[in-house]
Amino acid sequence: MNAPTMAITPLKTAENYVEKVPKRYWETMFLLVLLGYTSHLITQALHLSGGAGLFPLMVGIPLFVLIFLQLILTTVFVGRSFEVGGLSSRITGALGDDTEGMTGAAKANHRREFTSILWVGVLLCLIWLAGFLAGVTLFVFSFIAVNERDFRRAVVVTVSLMLSIYVLFVELLSLNLAGGML
Amino acid sequence: MDPILIEPIILQQTGDTGEAISIALNTITNPTNFGLVLLATVLGLILGVLPGLGGPIGIALLIPITFRMDGNVAIMIMAAMLGGTAFGGSISAILVNTPGDAPNAATLLDGYPMARDGRGGEAIAASAVSSGAGAIVGILLFLITIPFIRALALSFGPPQIFWLALIGLATIAVVTRGSVLKDLIAGAFGLMLSFHGLNAVTGGARFTLDTNYLLSGIPLIPLVIGLFAIAEVIKLISTGSTISKSELVEGGVLKGIRSVMENKWLFLRSSIIGWCIGVIPGAGGTVANFLAYIQAEQTASDSSLFGKGDIRGVIAAESANDAKDGGTMIPTLGLGIPGSASTAIILGAFVIHGITPGPLLFQENLQLVFIIVFALIISNILTSAIGLISANILVKITRVPITSIAPVVLAVALIGSFAIRTNFTDVILTVGFGLFGYVMMKYSFSRVAVIIAMVLGPIAEANFHRSLQIAHGDYAAFYSSPFSLLLILIGVLVLVSPLYQKFSHRFL
């Protein structure tokens, strides 16, 4: 196995894993995170003195019940529709489809989703490591170069953007953009 | 650079109508400010043309840029962008069959068939004229109602403001486009987020996770930028969109203008419908757009061409869409209840600039109302003019690959979230909320509900405790006045109406 393939393997494995997990499990995980957050806040609110805990409890307890109901709907009543909506919602459309019996197009969508989230993570890491000016320059150039394979456009967009950022944020707003860890 | 733009000066504020108009005129006619209005309008128009990047994202990105400006100037710029995006969305709806934003969805039903027939120029011209004129009708209707709103505002005390905030929160159930349950979860989650930080009543810290970062609560700007800008960009990259080839626009501009004149009563009817829908908090432009379209189809003597390229479909949809902005200003400015996603973010900007949204705005910051009115009028006239002159050039924006736009929006969004407090944790939080917003979008949870709750939650809590303090702990303060009872009744109706609609559809 050559070096690039080895580097890509963990990503591919993660992608394959993402593709195999049906949508409702991801939604269940999302709801469990919300449930955990709500439970934590309710527990803390119980120990707050006076009126400070009143509103968090008034909102937190019903929220806990609502999330629990949604969890049951998501995990037990799979495929049932409880939605309202008209012409507009049909046209503007909702995202997402269950990955069970996923088609090639759906798989490609999931792969793109995974990649786009990864790009956002890359930008954050670049800013943290190299600072805003260097990190953003590197990110914008690589993003366009990788996705469009058009180096001229990558240079034009990167230079125009960085000039605008410099004039607007550094010169006009006198903002001290963070330098990064390196 | 004019000092008004960069120095955090004391906000010029007044409750006197004459003085308010004078401050608003001085602000907007300042050459630098006027230039900014034009720039924001053009930027709004461009963002409006790009599918997926509508008003809420544009305004969210403007918050960090305008943060250090005088509050009057900052709100003026945001209002100008709001005016620009509304018409921009109709250009892509007509030319590439993709609405720039959901409220332009009905425009494509007849606009795109017209463009395919080589009548794109006529459709854009009709859209430009009906958008601009519709917006002005909406604003004029809003101006007429200002004295009534001011009189109403004086009857609001802390208990009434508390009920009003609750009505605003209850509208989450009305604005729902998918599952009521999911949107209620989103709203309640937004409320829980608003409880982090120092409590205004007890002065104690709540839910800070033992960090200093959360002492001032969860910052609104990273939340808004994350939920809207970052989440939308993730969606756009992952759908590999879009921005397809445009149809050739051939002439017909004068014909389009004439069509609006010939259908003046349809235009006026649709504008009034749009304005009325705008007054209902949370009903939004999509409802106005479709209701006006359906009304045009039903009242037409010959409706056989609707959906196949009837100019009346474009006129009705676009005049209603832009007239609704004037109506939206009533709940947004007068009552502090956001009328749409864009105005929810503008309300957030009010809070960031230390301006209290709601009834007090008309007593303390009336100049802002007129600044918004003037900015909306200028931006709507300007976008219509640009639309008439340069439709062919504007449409080229939709041919720019999303892979060139996405990194630019991502970079500006993250730098913007850092710019407010120069705190890197804000950037991490923005990305976190971006991912969270994407998941919310994917599973149809309303992101607007989170923003509404974040803005209105603290107002409800503070006024609840304030009412009790004034009444020495007597809960009767909440229901002793007839006005409070009326607000309670409205709140109940707002909550019950979606259930009624759902069951009436099922059983009737």
XYZ file of C-alpha atoms in Angstrom:
690
model
C 0.000 0.000 0.000
C 1.460 3.373 -0.951
C 1.622 6.420 1.340
C -1.318 8.494 -0.017
C -3.645 5.482 0.181
C -2.625 4.928 3.798
C -3.390 8.559 4.613
C -6.804 8.349 2.990
C -7.776 5.021 4.607
C -8.916 6.403 8.013
C -11.094 8.974 6.205
C -12.572 6.306 3.948
C -13.276 4.117 6.967
C -15.015 7.007 8.694
C -16.998 7.778 5.525
C -18.061 4.141 5.190
C -19.157 4.120 8.808
C -21.185 7.318 8.318
C -22.867 5.797 5.252
C -23.811 2.585 7.053
C -25.562 4.219 10.019
C -29.254 4.869 9.215
C -30.562 8.409 9.514
C -32.801 7.734 12.493
C -29.806 6.660 14.594
C -28.027 9.935 13.862
C -31.207 11.780 14.782
C -31.494 9.695 17.949
C -27.920 10.609 18.863
C -28.694 14.285 18.270
C -31.767 14.060 20.503
C -29.773 12.227 23.189
C -27.239 15.059 23.207
C -30.092 17.559 23.654
C -31.567 15.379 26.384
C -28.223 15.199 28.189
C -27.773 18.979 27.994
C -31.305 19.601 29.283
C -30.949 17.091 32.135
C -27.678 18.714 33.180
C -29.247 22.172 33.291
C -32.335 20.928 35.162
C -30.132 19.260 37.793
C -28.162 22.476 38.253
C -31.324 24.602 38.327
C -32.654 22.520 41.236
C -29.750 23.809 43.337
C -30.152 27.478 42.398
C -31.523 29.817 45.013
C -34.624 32.037 44.806
C -36.003 33.019 41.418
C -32.821 32.122 39.528
C -33.895 28.522 38.970
C -37.563 29.216 38.268
C -37.429 29.877 34.516
C -34.823 27.208 33.726
C -37.067 24.660 35.472
C -40.243 26.002 33.845
C -38.644 25.562 30.422
C -36.279 22.653 31.121
C -38.825 20.140 32.394
C -41.264 20.525 29.459
C -38.271 20.479 27.089
C -37.134 17.191 28.614
C -40.622 15.731 28.028
C -40.752 17.054 24.434
C -37.337 15.611 23.554
C -38.347 12.304 25.126
C -41.538 12.254 23.012
C -39.548 13.040 19.880
C -37.112 10.248 20.758
C -40.011 7.789 20.907
C -41.365 9.071 17.586
C -37.934 8.771 15.973
C -37.043 5.334 17.261
C -40.419 3.576 17.520
C -42.713 5.142 14.912
C -40.218 4.959 12.048
C -41.556 6.113 8.681
C -44.709 7.727 10.105
C -45.240 11.345 9.154
C -46.356 13.828 11.789
C -45.706 16.872 9.721
C -47.779 19.783 8.553
C -46.931 21.898 5.580
C -48.194 23.316 2.360
C -47.129 24.107 -1.138
C -44.197 26.181 0.020
C -42.659 23.442 2.104
C -42.983 21.038 -0.821
C -41.159 23.449 -3.075
C -38.491 24.613 -0.659
C -38.090 21.018 0.436
C -36.532 19.401 3.461
C -33.141 17.830 3.610
C -32.353 14.288 4.481
C -33.382 10.738 3.759
C -32.903 7.561 5.655
C -29.773 5.737 4.631
C -31.437 2.330 4.739
C -31.526 1.168 1.161
C -29.445 4.138 0.180
C -29.009 4.805 -3.519
C -25.746 5.755 -5.185
C -26.831 9.402 -5.282
C -27.668 9.397 -1.569
C -24.301 7.822 -0.808
C -22.590 10.527 -2.830
C -24.562 13.160 -0.905
C -23.423 11.706 2.402
C -19.840 11.646 1.193
C -20.080 15.315 0.212
C -21.671 16.154 3.566
C -18.825 14.447 5.360
C -16.228 16.221 3.223
C -17.811 19.658 3.652
C -17.874 19.285 7.443
C -14.249 18.190 7.255
C -13.358 21.351 5.299
C -14.892 23.527 8.028
C -12.799 21.630 10.586
C -9.690 22.147 8.452
C -10.301 25.920 8.347
C -10.665 26.064 12.128
C -7.428 24.089 12.623
C -5.556 26.252 10.107
C -6.661 29.448 11.860
C -5.705 28.005 15.235
C -2.288 26.911 13.990
C -1.313 29.604 11.490
C -3.497 32.550 12.514
C -6.235 34.272 10.565
C -4.314 35.845 7.698
C -2.079 32.879 6.855
C -4.716 30.247 7.737
C -7.495 31.787 5.660
C -5.150 32.394 2.711
C -4.034 28.775 2.758
C -7.590 27.502 3.169
C -9.229 29.552 0.400
C -6.472 28.759 -2.070
C -6.452 25.013 -1.299
C -10.254 24.756 -1.252
C -10.640 26.243 -4.721
C -7.561 24.509 -6.099
C -8.709 21.083 -4.862
C -12.382 21.437 -5.779
C -12.097 23.282 -9.079
C -8.525 22.447 -10.149
C -8.313 26.019 -11.444
C -5.195 27.625 -9.997
C -5.740 30.951 -11.674
C -9.176 31.359 -10.118
C -7.801 30.157 -6.769
C -5.162 32.897 -6.851
C -7.608 35.611 -7.976
C -10.244 34.759 -5.335
C -7.655 34.364 -2.561
C -5.878 37.644 -3.326
C -9.128 39.630 -3.675
C -10.548 38.174 -0.473
C -7.406 38.717 1.580
C -7.090 42.304 0.322
C -10.730 42.995 1.276
C -10.263 41.376 4.699
C -7.093 43.363 5.312
C -8.639 46.697 4.317
C -11.944 46.117 6.145
C -10.883 44.392 9.338
C -7.243 45.404 9.852
C -7.096 48.936 8.412
C -10.624 50.286 8.934
C -11.730 48.405 12.062
C -8.181 48.266 13.541
C -8.737 44.635 14.445
C -5.803 42.651 15.752
C -6.296 39.313 13.992
C -4.932 36.433 16.056
C -1.518 35.114 15.031
C -1.902 31.383 15.621
C 0.022 28.810 17.629
C 2.923 28.342 15.213
C -13.225 57.812 7.427
C -16.096 59.586 9.108
C -15.784 59.315 12.907
C -19.461 58.311 13.151
C -18.482 54.976 11.603
C -15.590 53.911 13.732
C -15.995 55.600 17.097
C -18.450 54.008 19.544
C -20.266 57.322 20.139
C -23.357 57.869 22.256
C -26.459 56.844 20.346
C -28.555 59.826 19.262
C -32.001 58.887 20.491
C -35.398 60.503 20.856
C -39.100 59.803 21.237
C -40.187 63.029 19.525
C -41.432 62.521 15.970
C -39.969 65.727 14.478
C -36.600 65.206 16.101
C -36.627 61.523 15.124
C -37.210 62.371 11.454
C -34.462 65.005 11.637
C -31.923 62.548 13.151
C -32.918 59.899 10.608
C -32.497 62.315 7.694
C -29.144 63.555 9.020
C -27.939 59.994 9.431
C -29.019 58.790 6.038
C -27.963 61.890 4.053
C -24.460 61.860 5.482
C -22.432 61.105 2.311
C -20.448 58.251 3.898
C -23.582 56.700 5.361
C -25.443 57.064 2.081
C -22.559 55.307 0.358
C -22.825 52.499 2.916
C -26.563 52.179 2.241
C -25.866 51.827 -1.480
C -23.102 49.295 -0.818
C -25.289 47.239 1.543
C -28.124 47.303 -0.987
C -25.922 46.031 -3.809
C -24.400 43.400 -1.509
C -27.908 42.372 -0.418
C -28.973 42.140 -4.048
C -26.000 39.894 -4.860
C -26.620 37.680 -1.807
C -30.313 37.565 -2.709
C -29.515 36.351 -6.214
C -27.367 33.495 -4.886
C -29.585 30.535 -4.026
C -29.299 29.686 -0.347
C -27.617 32.935 0.662
C -30.550 35.193 1.505
C -31.283 38.012 3.931
C -30.678 36.210 7.250
C -27.143 35.181 6.261
C -26.284 38.593 4.860
C -27.527 40.374 7.973
C -25.793 37.844 10.235
C -22.502 38.545 8.442
C -23.080 42.298 8.768
C -23.412 42.179 12.573
C -19.676 41.823 13.320
C -18.756 44.318 10.600
C -21.151 46.962 11.965
C -20.593 46.120 15.625
C -18.290 49.072 16.349
C -20.422 51.550 14.459
C -23.026 53.863 15.914
C -26.267 51.882 16.485
C -28.251 54.130 14.114
C -25.766 53.561 11.280
C -25.507 49.818 11.937
C -29.288 49.292 11.839
C -29.533 51.508 8.739
C -27.043 49.279 6.889
C -28.914 46.108 7.898
C -32.271 47.552 6.773
C -30.718 48.464 3.397
C -29.475 44.912 2.987
C -32.921 43.564 3.909
C -34.414 45.655 1.095
C -31.778 44.433 -1.368
C -32.159 40.705 -0.756
C -35.930 40.564 -1.264
C -35.804 41.482 -4.966
C -32.482 39.688 -5.595
C -34.110 36.316 -4.928
C -36.622 36.829 -7.721
C -33.858 37.184 -10.350
C -32.559 33.646 -9.816
C -36.153 32.365 -9.458
C -36.989 33.780 -12.887
C -33.753 32.997 -14.705
C -32.555 29.701 -13.260
C -35.720 28.278 -11.667
C -34.117 28.447 -8.213
C -35.486 30.955 -5.703
C -32.739 32.974 -4.025
C -34.700 32.567 -0.820
C -37.891 30.714 0.181
C -40.093 33.862 -0.055
C -39.341 34.024 -3.790
C -40.557 30.463 -4.369
C -43.922 31.383 -5.953
C -42.208 33.780 -8.358
C -40.595 30.925 -10.270
C -43.971 29.307 -11.058
C -44.556 31.836 -13.843
C -41.221 33.661 -13.961
C -39.168 30.692 -15.134
C -41.594 29.620 -17.904
C -41.455 33.235 -19.107
C -37.639 33.143 -19.145
C -37.745 29.882 -21.120
C -39.963 31.596 -23.654
C -37.321 34.298 -24.016
C -39.411 36.723 -21.928
C -36.993 36.828 -18.987
C -36.416 40.559 -19.423
C -40.144 41.224 -19.225
C -40.463 39.056 -16.113
C -37.497 40.723 -14.367
C -38.776 44.186 -15.245
C -42.241 43.342 -13.901
C -40.645 41.855 -10.788
C -38.408 44.920 -10.306
C -41.269 47.400 -10.618
C -43.753 45.426 -8.516
C -41.068 44.708 -5.865
C -40.026 48.341 -5.533
C -43.540 49.755 -5.658
C -44.861 46.982 -3.382
C -42.207 47.779 -0.803
C -43.139 51.459 -0.890
C -46.850 50.619 -0.434
C -45.888 48.427 2.544
C -43.740 51.163 4.086
C -46.450 53.809 3.592
C -48.992 51.562 5.318
C -46.482 51.106 8.136
C -45.969 54.889 8.443
C -49.742 55.400 8.700
C -49.895 52.971 11.633
C -46.995 54.530 13.603
C -49.216 56.866 15.726
C -51.417 53.900 16.711
C -48.404 51.786 17.623
C -47.016 54.665 19.727
C -50.311 55.017 21.589
C -50.407 51.263 22.124
C -46.794 51.227 23.298
C -47.625 53.551 26.201
C -49.998 50.980 27.706
C -47.225 48.401 28.126
C -45.847 47.816 31.609
C -43.610 44.924 32.760
C -46.519 42.398 33.025
C -47.711 43.237 29.513
C -44.170 43.065 28.107
C -43.856 39.657 29.778
C -47.044 38.428 28.047
C -45.919 39.957 24.775
C -42.610 38.086 24.953
C -44.585 34.899 25.627
C -46.778 35.586 22.570
C -43.588 36.014 20.558
C -42.366 32.665 21.852
C -45.745 31.088 21.076
C -45.415 32.201 17.433
C -42.766 29.494 17.136
C -45.688 27.061 16.963
C -47.268 29.133 14.185
C -44.202 29.585 12.021
C -43.588 25.873 11.943
C -43.213 24.423 8.452
C -42.588 20.867 9.581
C -43.128 19.158 12.912
C -44.656 21.358 15.636
C -42.934 19.175 18.234
C -39.492 19.702 16.700
C -39.951 23.455 16.484
C -41.101 23.638 20.090
C -37.974 21.688 21.066
C -35.862 24.173 19.093
C -37.565 27.130 20.792
C -37.229 25.675 24.280
C -33.600 24.820 23.542
C -33.017 28.454 22.537
C -34.547 29.533 25.854
C -32.245 27.195 27.777
C -29.272 28.703 25.929
C -30.416 32.185 26.990
C -30.296 31.192 30.683
C -26.493 30.806 30.705
C -24.510 33.531 32.454
C -25.178 36.116 35.129
C -28.803 36.293 36.221
C -30.198 39.833 36.042
C -32.529 39.150 39.002
C -30.261 37.540 41.588
C -26.902 38.676 40.193
C -25.622 35.108 40.562
C -23.970 33.050 37.845
C -25.971 30.250 36.201
C -24.863 27.309 34.057
C -21.366 28.699 33.434
C -19.682 25.254 33.487
C -17.191 26.872 35.924
C -15.750 29.047 33.156
C -15.453 32.821 32.923
C -16.351 32.621 29.233
C -20.002 31.901 29.968
C -20.410 34.586 32.655
C -21.847 36.991 30.085
C -23.985 34.231 28.601
C -23.801 32.519 25.232
C -22.836 35.263 22.761
C -25.548 35.919 20.185
C -23.288 36.689 17.215
C -21.387 33.362 17.039
C -24.751 31.640 17.507
C -26.397 33.536 14.624
C -23.391 33.259 12.287
C -22.991 29.567 13.090
C -26.646 28.585 12.780
C -27.189 30.492 9.542
C -24.005 31.237 7.593
C -21.854 28.193 8.479
C -24.756 25.716 8.374
C -25.926 27.018 4.971
C -22.409 26.826 3.544
C -22.027 23.226 4.725
C -25.354 22.445 3.050
C -24.397 24.196 -0.194
C -21.026 22.435 -0.428
C -22.553 19.078 0.400
C -25.338 19.375 -2.146
C -22.652 20.200 -4.685
C -24.858 22.984 -5.928
C -25.829 24.718 -7.912
C -25.920 27.951 -9.692
C -26.755 26.631 -13.078
C -26.625 28.100 -16.573
C -28.889 31.053 -17.141
C -31.365 31.597 -19.901
C -30.872 34.423 -22.318
C -32.842 37.483 -21.314
C -34.319 39.155 -24.323
C -35.641 42.695 -24.157
C -39.198 43.185 -22.965
C -38.190 45.525 -20.142
C -40.668 48.221 -21.150
C -43.349 45.578 -21.644
C -42.752 44.364 -18.112
C -43.128 47.882 -16.696
C -46.344 48.360 -18.696
C -47.715 45.052 -17.413
C -47.558 46.307 -13.839
C -49.421 49.496 -14.833
C -52.072 47.463 -16.623
C -52.519 45.210 -13.587
C -52.491 48.004 -11.001
C -55.422 46.636 -8.995
C -53.862 43.179 -8.823
C -50.609 44.838 -7.730
C -52.392 46.842 -5.019
C -54.410 43.852 -3.775
C -51.305 41.678 -3.606
C -49.318 44.397 -1.821
C -52.034 44.740 0.823
C -52.174 40.941 1.259
C -48.385 40.866 1.635
C -48.468 43.702 4.160
C -51.199 42.018 6.238
C -49.273 38.721 6.261
C -46.172 40.639 7.314
C -48.033 42.037 10.331
C -48.630 38.502 11.628
C -45.466 37.598 13.547
C -43.594 34.723 11.998
C -45.939 34.239 9.033
C -43.091 35.268 6.743
C -42.620 36.088 3.100
C -43.225 32.563 1.792
C -46.827 32.654 2.989
C -47.319 36.175 1.553
C -45.791 35.123 -1.770
C -48.042 32.075 -2.196
C -51.225 33.644 -0.833
C -50.908 36.557 -3.246
C -50.177 34.150 -6.112
C -53.196 31.972 -5.309
C -55.368 35.100 -4.983
C -54.178 36.295 -8.401
C -54.977 32.947 -9.962
C -58.416 32.714 -8.345
C -59.485 36.258 -9.215
C -58.232 36.187 -12.810
C -60.900 36.064 -15.516
C -58.684 33.698 -17.499
C -56.319 31.703 -15.294
C -55.338 29.106 -17.892
C -51.860 30.606 -18.370
C -50.950 30.605 -14.666
C -47.995 28.297 -14.123
C -47.126 28.491 -17.820
C -45.719 32.010 -17.927
C -48.395 34.507 -16.874
C -46.939 37.904 -15.964
C -49.696 38.379 -13.360
C -48.209 35.513 -11.333
C -44.885 37.363 -11.095
C -46.512 40.720 -10.259
C -48.694 39.256 -7.496
C -45.936 37.184 -5.893
C -43.254 39.867 -5.915
C -45.404 42.830 -4.838
C -46.641 40.796 -1.847
C -43.134 39.618 -0.999
C -41.728 43.138 -0.779
C -44.801 44.789 0.757
C -44.585 42.336 3.632
C -41.357 44.015 4.842
C -43.359 47.122 5.812
C -45.893 44.946 7.660
C -43.149 42.944 9.355
C -41.865 46.159 10.934
C -45.015 46.468 13.073
C -44.450 43.377 15.247
C -40.660 43.682 14.968
C -40.247 47.332 15.928
C -43.515 47.995 17.749
C -43.808 44.825 19.789
C -40.335 43.275 19.700
C -41.693 40.105 18.087
C -39.698 39.184 14.967
C -41.810 38.964 11.841
C -39.303 36.878 9.880
C -35.872 35.232 10.101
C -34.169 38.412 8.868
C -35.964 40.638 11.364
C -35.182 38.140 14.157
C -31.508 38.742 13.428
C -32.056 42.526 13.250
C -33.656 42.283 16.712
C -30.510 40.471 17.846
C -28.505 43.404 16.461
C -30.697 45.795 18.492
C -29.791 43.918 21.654
C -26.095 43.914 20.702
C -26.220 47.721 20.293
C -27.951 48.130 23.667
C -31.319 49.051 22.148
C -34.392 47.498 23.777
C -36.708 46.086 21.103
C -40.450 46.309 21.681
C -42.857 49.017 22.830
C -40.097 51.120 24.433
C -38.422 51.551 21.049
C -41.132 53.983 19.917
C -40.694 56.015 23.100
C -36.905 56.057 23.333
C -35.506 55.343 19.872
C -38.099 56.579 17.390
C -35.281 57.775 15.106
C -34.425 54.115 14.412
C -37.919 53.521 13.029
C -37.480 56.340 10.505
C -33.905 55.311 9.697
C -35.193 51.843 8.824
C -38.038 53.324 6.766
C -35.692 55.587 4.765
C -33.122 52.825 4.276
C -35.822 50.430 3.051
C -37.219 53.021 0.617
C -33.765 53.833 -0.806
C -32.714 50.200 -1.091
C -35.951 49.160 -2.784
C -35.806 51.984 -5.344
C -32.149 51.212 -5.972
C -32.631 47.452 -6.393
C -35.502 48.013 -8.792
C -33.377 50.383 -10.857
C -30.454 47.957 -10.865
C -32.815 45.121 -11.741
C -34.140 47.024 -14.740
C -30.698 48.034 -15.955
C -28.502 45.048 -15.270
C -30.437 41.788 -15.106
C -28.103 40.201 -17.642
C -25.015 41.051 -15.614
C -26.512 40.079 -12.260
C -27.497 36.648 -13.436
C -23.854 35.824 -14.148
C -23.345 35.648 -10.371
C -25.456 32.511 -10.338
C -22.943 30.884 -12.683
C -20.085 31.242 -10.202
C -19.389 27.762 -8.794
C -20.337 27.320 -5.155
C -16.792 26.079 -4.559
C -15.591 29.655 -5.173
C -18.225 31.265 -2.955
C -18.209 28.847 -0.007
C -14.611 29.453 1.218
C -15.153 33.223 1.032
C -18.345 33.068 3.130
C -16.690 30.666 5.605
C -13.656 32.935 6.031
C -15.697 36.123 6.453
C -18.028 34.361 8.904
C -15.194 33.138 11.148
C -13.269 36.419 11.068
C -16.551 38.217 11.777
C -17.267 36.088 14.824
C -13.734 36.785 16.099
C -13.967 40.532 15.404
C -16.541 41.286 18.113
C -14.542 40.378 21.215
C -11.249 39.161 19.690
C -11.827 35.897 21.514
C -10.866 32.669 19.727
C -13.408 30.692 21.754
C -16.113 32.628 19.866
C -14.713 31.185 16.617
C -14.827 27.644 17.996
C -18.365 28.282 19.219
C -19.359 29.562 15.758
C -18.129 26.382 14.103
C -19.851 24.314 16.819
C -23.155 26.091 16.249
C -22.602 25.759 12.494
C -22.464 21.987 12.765
C -25.363 22.054 15.205
C -27.364 24.247 12.787
C -26.633 21.863 9.933
C -27.909 18.910 11.952
C -30.982 20.978 12.881
C -31.594 21.706 9.198
C -31.093 18.089 8.239
C -33.628 16.845 10.763
C -36.033 19.774 10.196
C -35.605 21.626 13.504
C -36.269 25.368 13.151
C -33.173 27.528 13.564
C -35.256 30.691 13.577
C -37.034 29.382 16.692
C -33.684 29.240 18.515
C -32.948 32.887 17.654
C -36.459 34.069 18.607
C -36.127 32.302 21.955
C -32.612 33.637 22.581
C -33.829 37.219 22.029
C -37.168 37.006 23.828
C -36.215 34.639 26.683
C -34.269 37.181 28.766
C -36.970 39.843 28.150
C -39.681 37.474 29.426
C -37.674 36.447 32.489
C -36.586 39.975 33.465
C -40.109 41.402 33.108
C -41.634 38.470 34.999
C -39.450 39.183 38.032
C -39.783 42.966 37.623
C -43.597 42.676 37.658
C -43.471 40.609 40.846
C -41.105 43.093 42.504
C -43.382 46.033 41.640
C -46.482 44.137 42.844
C -44.675 42.939 46.034
C -44.954 39.300 44.984
C -48.641 39.440 44.069
C -49.211 37.227 40.993
C -52.475 39.083 40.291
C -50.285 41.711 38.570
C -50.171 39.397 35.572
C -53.913 39.228 34.971
C -55.454 42.194 36.799
C -55.594 44.624 33.837
C -57.910 44.115 30.834
C -54.937 44.630 28.508
C -53.079 41.733 30.157
C -56.179 39.542 29.755
C -56.364 40.469 26.069
C -52.712 39.512 25.608
C -53.290 36.199 27.402
C -56.219 35.512 25.065
C -54.075 36.328 22.009
C -51.348 34.023 23.331
C -53.835 31.160 23.753
C -55.214 31.736 20.241
C -51.694 31.749 18.808
C -50.966 28.430 20.513
C -54.270 26.819 19.578
C -54.378 27.955 15.913
C -51.856 25.406 14.521
C -53.665 22.581 16.337
C -56.994 23.818 14.964
C -55.553 24.013 11.433
C -54.107 20.529 11.715
C -57.318 18.902 12.971
C -59.596 20.862 10.639
C -57.497 19.576 7.694
C -57.743 16.048 9.000
C -61.448 15.874 9.821
C -63.131 18.374 7.497
